[in-house]
mmCIF file of C-alpha atoms in Angstrom:
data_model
loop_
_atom_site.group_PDB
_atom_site.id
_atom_site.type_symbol
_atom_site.label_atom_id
_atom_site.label_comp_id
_atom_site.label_asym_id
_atom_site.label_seq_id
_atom_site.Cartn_x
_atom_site.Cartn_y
_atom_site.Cartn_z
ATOM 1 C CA UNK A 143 -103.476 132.330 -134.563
ATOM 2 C CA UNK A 144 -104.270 132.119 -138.032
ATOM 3 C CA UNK A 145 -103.169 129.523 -140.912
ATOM 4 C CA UNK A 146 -102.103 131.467 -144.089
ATOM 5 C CA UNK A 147 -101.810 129.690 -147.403
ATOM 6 C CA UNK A 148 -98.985 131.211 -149.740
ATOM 7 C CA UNK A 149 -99.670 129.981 -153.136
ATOM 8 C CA UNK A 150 -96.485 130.012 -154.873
ATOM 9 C CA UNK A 151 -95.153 129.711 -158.247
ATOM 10 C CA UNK A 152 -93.086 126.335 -159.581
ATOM 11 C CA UNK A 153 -92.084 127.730 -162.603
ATOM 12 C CA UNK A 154 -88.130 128.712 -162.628
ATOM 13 C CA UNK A 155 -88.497 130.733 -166.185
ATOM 14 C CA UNK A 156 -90.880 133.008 -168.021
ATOM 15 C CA UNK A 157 -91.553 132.320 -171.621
ATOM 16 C CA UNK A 158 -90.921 135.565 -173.595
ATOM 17 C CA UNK A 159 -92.888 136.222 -176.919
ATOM 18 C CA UNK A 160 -90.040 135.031 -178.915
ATOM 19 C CA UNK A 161 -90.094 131.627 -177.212
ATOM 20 C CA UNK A 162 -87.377 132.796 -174.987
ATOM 21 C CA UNK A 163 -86.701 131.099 -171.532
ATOM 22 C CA UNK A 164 -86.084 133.933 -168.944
ATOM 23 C CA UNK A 165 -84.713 132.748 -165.622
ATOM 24 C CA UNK A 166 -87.514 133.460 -162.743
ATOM 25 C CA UNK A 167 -89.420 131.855 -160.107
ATOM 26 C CA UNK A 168 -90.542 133.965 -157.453
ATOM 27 C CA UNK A 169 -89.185 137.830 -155.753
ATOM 28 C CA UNK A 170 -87.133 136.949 -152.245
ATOM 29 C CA UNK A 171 -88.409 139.690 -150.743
ATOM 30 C CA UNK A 172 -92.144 139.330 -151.617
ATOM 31 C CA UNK A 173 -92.017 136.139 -149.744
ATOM 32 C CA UNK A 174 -89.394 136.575 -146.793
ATOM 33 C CA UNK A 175 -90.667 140.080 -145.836
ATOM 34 C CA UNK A 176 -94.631 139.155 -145.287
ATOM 35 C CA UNK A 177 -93.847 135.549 -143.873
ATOM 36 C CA UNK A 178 -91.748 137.452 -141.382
ATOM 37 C CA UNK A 179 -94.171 140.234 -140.359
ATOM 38 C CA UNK A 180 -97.065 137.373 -140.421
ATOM 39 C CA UNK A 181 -95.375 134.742 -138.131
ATOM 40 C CA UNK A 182 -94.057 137.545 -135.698
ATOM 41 C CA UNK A 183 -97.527 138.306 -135.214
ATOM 42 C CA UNK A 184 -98.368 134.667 -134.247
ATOM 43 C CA UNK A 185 -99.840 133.075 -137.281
ATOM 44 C CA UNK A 186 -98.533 129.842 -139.105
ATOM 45 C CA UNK A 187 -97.565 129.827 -142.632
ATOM 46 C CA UNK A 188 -97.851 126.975 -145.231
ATOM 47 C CA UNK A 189 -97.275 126.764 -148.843
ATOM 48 C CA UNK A 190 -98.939 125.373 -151.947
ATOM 49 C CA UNK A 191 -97.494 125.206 -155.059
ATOM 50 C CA UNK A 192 -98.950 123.679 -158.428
ATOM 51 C CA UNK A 193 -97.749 119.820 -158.498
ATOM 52 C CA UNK A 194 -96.280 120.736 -154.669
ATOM 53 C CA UNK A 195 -92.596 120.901 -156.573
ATOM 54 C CA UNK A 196 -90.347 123.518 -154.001
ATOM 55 C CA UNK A 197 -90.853 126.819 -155.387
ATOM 56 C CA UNK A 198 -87.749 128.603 -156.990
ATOM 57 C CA UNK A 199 -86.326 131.715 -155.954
ATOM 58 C CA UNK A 200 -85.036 133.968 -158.648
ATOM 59 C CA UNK A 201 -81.642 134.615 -158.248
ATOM 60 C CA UNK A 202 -81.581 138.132 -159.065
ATOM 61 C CA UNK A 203 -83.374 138.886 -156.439
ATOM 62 C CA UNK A 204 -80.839 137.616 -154.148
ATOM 63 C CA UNK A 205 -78.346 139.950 -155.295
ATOM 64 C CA UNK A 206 -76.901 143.277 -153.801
ATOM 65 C CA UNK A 207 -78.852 145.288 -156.343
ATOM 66 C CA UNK A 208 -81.966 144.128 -155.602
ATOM 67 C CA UNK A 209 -81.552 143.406 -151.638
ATOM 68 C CA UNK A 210 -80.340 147.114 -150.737
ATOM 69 C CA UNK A 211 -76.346 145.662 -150.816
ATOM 70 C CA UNK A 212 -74.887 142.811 -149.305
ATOM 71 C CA UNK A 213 -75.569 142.714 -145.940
ATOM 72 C CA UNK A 214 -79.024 142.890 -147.059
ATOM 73 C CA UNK A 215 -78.506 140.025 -149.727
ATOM 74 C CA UNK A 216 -77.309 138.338 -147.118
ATOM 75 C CA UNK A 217 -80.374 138.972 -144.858
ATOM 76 C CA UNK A 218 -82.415 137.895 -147.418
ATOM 77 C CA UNK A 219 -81.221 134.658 -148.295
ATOM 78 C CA UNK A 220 -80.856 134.201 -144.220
ATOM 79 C CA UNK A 221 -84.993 134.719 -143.746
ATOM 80 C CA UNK A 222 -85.501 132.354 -146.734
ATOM 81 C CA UNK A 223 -83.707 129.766 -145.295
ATOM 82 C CA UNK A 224 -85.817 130.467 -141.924
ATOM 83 C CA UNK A 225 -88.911 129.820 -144.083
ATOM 84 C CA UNK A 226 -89.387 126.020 -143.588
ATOM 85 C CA UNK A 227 -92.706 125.552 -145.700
ATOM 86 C CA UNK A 228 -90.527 126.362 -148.474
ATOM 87 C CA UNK A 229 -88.911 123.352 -148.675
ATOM 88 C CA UNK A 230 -92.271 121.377 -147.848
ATOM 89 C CA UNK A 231 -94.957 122.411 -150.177
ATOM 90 C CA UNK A 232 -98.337 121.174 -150.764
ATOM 91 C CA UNK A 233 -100.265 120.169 -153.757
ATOM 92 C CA UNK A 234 -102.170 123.336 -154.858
ATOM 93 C CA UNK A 235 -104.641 119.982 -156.652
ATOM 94 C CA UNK A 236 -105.061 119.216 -153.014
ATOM 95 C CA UNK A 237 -106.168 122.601 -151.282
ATOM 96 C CA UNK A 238 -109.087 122.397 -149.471
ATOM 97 C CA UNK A 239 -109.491 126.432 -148.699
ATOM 98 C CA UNK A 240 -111.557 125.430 -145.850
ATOM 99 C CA UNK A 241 -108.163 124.564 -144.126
ATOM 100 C CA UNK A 242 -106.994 127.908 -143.722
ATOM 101 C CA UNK A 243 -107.864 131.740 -142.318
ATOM 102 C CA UNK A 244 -105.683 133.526 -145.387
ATOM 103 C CA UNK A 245 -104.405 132.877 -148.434
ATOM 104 C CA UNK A 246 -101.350 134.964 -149.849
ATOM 105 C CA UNK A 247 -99.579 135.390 -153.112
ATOM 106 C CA UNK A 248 -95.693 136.315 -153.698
ATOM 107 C CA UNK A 249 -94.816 137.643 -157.201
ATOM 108 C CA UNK A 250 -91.857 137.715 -158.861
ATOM 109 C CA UNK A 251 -92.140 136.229 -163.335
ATOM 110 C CA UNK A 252 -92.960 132.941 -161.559
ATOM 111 C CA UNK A 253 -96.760 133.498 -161.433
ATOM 112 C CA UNK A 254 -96.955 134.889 -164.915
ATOM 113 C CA UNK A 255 -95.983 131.318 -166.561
ATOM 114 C CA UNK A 256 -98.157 129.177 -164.159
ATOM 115 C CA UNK A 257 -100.091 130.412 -161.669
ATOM 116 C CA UNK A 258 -101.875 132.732 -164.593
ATOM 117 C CA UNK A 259 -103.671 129.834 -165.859
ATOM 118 C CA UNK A 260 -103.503 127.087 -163.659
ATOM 119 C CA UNK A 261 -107.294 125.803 -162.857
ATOM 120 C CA UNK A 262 -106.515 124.722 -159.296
ATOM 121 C CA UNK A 263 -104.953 127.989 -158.520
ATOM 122 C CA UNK A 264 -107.836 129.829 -160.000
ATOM 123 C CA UNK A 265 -110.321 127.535 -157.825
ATOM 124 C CA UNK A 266 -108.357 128.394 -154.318
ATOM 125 C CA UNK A 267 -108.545 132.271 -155.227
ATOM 126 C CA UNK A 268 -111.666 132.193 -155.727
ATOM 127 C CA UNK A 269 -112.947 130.252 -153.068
ATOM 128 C CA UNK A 270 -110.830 132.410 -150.707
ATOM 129 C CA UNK A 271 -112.433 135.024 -152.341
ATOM 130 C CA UNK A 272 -115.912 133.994 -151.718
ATOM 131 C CA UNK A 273 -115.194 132.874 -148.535
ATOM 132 C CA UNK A 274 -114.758 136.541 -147.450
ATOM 133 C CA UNK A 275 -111.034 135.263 -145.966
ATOM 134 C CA UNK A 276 -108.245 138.081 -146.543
ATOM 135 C CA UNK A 277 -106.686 137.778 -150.037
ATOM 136 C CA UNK A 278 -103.338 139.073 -150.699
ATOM 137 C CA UNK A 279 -101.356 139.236 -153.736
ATOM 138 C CA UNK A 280 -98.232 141.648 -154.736
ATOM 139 C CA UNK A 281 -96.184 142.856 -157.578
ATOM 140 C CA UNK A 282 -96.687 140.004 -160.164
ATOM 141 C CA UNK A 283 -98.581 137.433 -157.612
ATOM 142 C CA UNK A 284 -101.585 138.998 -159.254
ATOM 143 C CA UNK A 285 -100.966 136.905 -162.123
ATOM 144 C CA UNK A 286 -102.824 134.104 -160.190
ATOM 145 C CA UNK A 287 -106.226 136.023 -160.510
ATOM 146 C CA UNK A 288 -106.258 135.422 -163.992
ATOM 147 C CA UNK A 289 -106.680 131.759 -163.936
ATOM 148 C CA UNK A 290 -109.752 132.202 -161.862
ATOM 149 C CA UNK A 291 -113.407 131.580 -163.389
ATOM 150 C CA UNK A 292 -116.582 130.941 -162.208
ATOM 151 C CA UNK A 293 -118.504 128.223 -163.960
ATOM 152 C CA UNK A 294 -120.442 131.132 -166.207
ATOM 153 C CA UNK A 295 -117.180 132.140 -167.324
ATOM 154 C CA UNK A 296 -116.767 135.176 -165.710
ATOM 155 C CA UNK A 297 -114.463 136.461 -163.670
ATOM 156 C CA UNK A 298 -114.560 136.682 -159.645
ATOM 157 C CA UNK A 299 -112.600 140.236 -159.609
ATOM 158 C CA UNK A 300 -114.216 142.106 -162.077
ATOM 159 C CA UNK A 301 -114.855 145.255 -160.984
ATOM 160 C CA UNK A 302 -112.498 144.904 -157.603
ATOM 161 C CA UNK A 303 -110.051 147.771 -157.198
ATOM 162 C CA UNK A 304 -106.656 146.734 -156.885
ATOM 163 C CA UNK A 305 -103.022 146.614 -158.293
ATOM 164 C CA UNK A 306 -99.516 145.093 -159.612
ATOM 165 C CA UNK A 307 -96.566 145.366 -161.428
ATOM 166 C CA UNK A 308 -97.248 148.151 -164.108
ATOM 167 C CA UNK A 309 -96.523 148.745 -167.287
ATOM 168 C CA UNK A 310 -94.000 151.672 -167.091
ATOM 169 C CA UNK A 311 -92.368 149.620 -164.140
ATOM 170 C CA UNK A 312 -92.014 146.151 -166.334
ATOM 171 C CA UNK A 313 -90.708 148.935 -169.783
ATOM 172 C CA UNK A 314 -88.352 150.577 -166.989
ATOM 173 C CA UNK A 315 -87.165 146.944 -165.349
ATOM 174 C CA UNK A 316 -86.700 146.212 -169.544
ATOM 175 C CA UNK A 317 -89.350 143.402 -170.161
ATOM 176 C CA UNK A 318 -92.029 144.423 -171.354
ATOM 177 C CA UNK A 319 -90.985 144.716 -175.299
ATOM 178 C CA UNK A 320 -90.076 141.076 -174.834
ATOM 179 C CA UNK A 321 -93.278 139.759 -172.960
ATOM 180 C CA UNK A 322 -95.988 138.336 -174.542
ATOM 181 C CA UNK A 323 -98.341 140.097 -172.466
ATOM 182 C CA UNK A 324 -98.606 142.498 -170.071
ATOM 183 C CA UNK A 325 -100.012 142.248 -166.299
ATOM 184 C CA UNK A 326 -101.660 145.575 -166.583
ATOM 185 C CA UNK A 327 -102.988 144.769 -169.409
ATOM 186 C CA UNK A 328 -104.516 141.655 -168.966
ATOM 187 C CA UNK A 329 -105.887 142.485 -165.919
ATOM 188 C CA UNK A 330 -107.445 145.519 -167.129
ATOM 189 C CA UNK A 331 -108.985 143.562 -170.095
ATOM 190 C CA UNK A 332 -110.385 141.074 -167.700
ATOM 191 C CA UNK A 333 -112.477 143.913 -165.588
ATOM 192 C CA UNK A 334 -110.210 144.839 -162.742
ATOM 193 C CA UNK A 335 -110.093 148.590 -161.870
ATOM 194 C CA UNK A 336 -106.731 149.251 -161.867
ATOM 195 C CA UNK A 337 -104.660 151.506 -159.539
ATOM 196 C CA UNK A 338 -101.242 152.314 -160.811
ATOM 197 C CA UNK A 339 -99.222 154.310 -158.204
ATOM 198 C CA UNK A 340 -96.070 156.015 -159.193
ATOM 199 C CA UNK A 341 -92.716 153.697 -160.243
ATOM 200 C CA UNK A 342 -91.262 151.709 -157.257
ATOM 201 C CA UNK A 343 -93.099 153.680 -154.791
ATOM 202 C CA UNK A 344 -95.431 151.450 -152.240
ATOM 203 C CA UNK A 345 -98.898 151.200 -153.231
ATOM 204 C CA UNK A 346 -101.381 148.952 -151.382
ATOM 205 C CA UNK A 347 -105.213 149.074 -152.851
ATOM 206 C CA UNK A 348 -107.593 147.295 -150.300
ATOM 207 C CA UNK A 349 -110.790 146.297 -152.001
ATOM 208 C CA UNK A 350 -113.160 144.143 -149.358
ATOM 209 C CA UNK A 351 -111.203 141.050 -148.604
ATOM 210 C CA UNK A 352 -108.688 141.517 -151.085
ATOM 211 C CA UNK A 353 -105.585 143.242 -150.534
ATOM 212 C CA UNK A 354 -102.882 144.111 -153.688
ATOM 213 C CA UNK A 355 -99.471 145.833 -153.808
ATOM 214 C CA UNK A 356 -97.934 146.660 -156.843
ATOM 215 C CA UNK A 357 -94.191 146.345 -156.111
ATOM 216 C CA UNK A 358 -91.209 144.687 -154.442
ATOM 217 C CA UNK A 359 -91.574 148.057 -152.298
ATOM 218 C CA UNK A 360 -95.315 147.311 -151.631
ATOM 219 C CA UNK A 361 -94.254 144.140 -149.474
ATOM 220 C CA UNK A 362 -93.940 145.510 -146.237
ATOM 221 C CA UNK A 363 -96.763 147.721 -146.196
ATOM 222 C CA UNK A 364 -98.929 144.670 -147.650
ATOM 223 C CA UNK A 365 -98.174 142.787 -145.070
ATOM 224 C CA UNK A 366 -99.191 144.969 -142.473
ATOM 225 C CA UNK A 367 -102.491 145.509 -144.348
ATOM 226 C CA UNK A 368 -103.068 141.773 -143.912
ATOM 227 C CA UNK A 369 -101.803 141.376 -140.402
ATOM 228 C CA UNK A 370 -104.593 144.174 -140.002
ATOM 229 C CA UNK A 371 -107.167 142.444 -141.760
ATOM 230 C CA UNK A 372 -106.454 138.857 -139.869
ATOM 231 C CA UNK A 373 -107.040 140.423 -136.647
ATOM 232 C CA UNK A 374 -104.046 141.502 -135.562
ATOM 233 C CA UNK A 375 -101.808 144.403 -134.840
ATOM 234 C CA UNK A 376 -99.503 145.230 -137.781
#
């Protein structure tokens, strides 16, 4: 059994260029579908959050549209209410790395107004990261490698393949001529080699211990990816 560490976002909005509070906090299904797959496979799941506030769900994500109707809405909302760290989050301050096997990221507009630039999220990636333990992030959970830095000032995933919520898909969802800044963007700026798959369509990148999916659709398929790289069967 292995301990996974989802870093998760505390932030319930997403400051748009014009100042603009959008309501956010984190995708359902980015964090209900790979808690699922990872404790049916045996392994424990906590969660870390910055300031260890309970990390918000955004509500559209809850909804028939987004959760393939409502039976599926419901479903959703049932498997976060299954997920007991939720509601008991630690201090991301406090996260000794050494603690755990994994560390995993959720997306959702959450990560891009804390997690991007928070220096004790940027410390756990990249110790994770050094570490060698398996590193996943999807859809906007990438966010979170931003804030990472080693003390040179560079950045721990230059040059690593990987992926996230892309431009076309944030124009097409209708953010992106209101955001300040774009994940793509930034993360291409920073060094990453990015890997944009087709709109909405699964894509998983797997670059040595880290593993990326670029979309809500990407969850599942993530997941299995990690259960793969813990040691498991996915």
């Amino acid at each position: 059994m292995a301990r996974i560490l989802f870093v998760m976002t505390g932030a319930a909005h997403w400051t748009l260029a014009d100042g603009t509070r959008h309501p956010t906090g984190f995708w359902a299904e980015e964090a209900a579908v790979p808690y699922r797959a990872f404790t049916e496979a045996g392994h424990e799941v906590a969660v870390a959050t910055p300031g260890g506030v309970e990390p918000p769900v955004d509500r559209a994500s809850l909804t028939p549209d987004a959760a393939g109707g409502p039976e599926g809405a419901r479903e959703m909302a049932a498997a976060l209410e299954s997920f007991g760290a939720l509601r008991e989050p630690v201090a991301l301050e406090d996260v000794d790395v050494d603690g755990y096997d994994a560390v995993f990221v959720p997306g959702g507009h959450g990560p891009m107004e804390d997690l991007s630039r928070d220096p004790a999220c940027g410390r756990v990636l990249t110790a994770a990261l050094d570490a060698g333990k398996p590193l996943g992030v999807v859809c906007h959970g990438p966010a979170a490698l931003l804030a990472a830095r080693r003390p040179d000032g560079t950045w721990p995933f230059a040059g690593y393949r990987l992926t996230a919520f892309t431009n076309a898909e944030e124009t097409q969802a209708g953010h992106a001529a209101r955001a300040a800044w774009l994940l793509q963007d930034r993360l291409t700026e920073n060094g990453a080699d990015f890997q944009a798959g087709p709109a909405w369509q699964a894509n998983v990148v797997v670059d040595r211990n880290l593993l990326t999916g670029q979309n809500p659709q990407s969850s599942a398929p993530l997941a299995a990816e990690f259960v793969k790289a813990l040691g498991g069967a996915a």
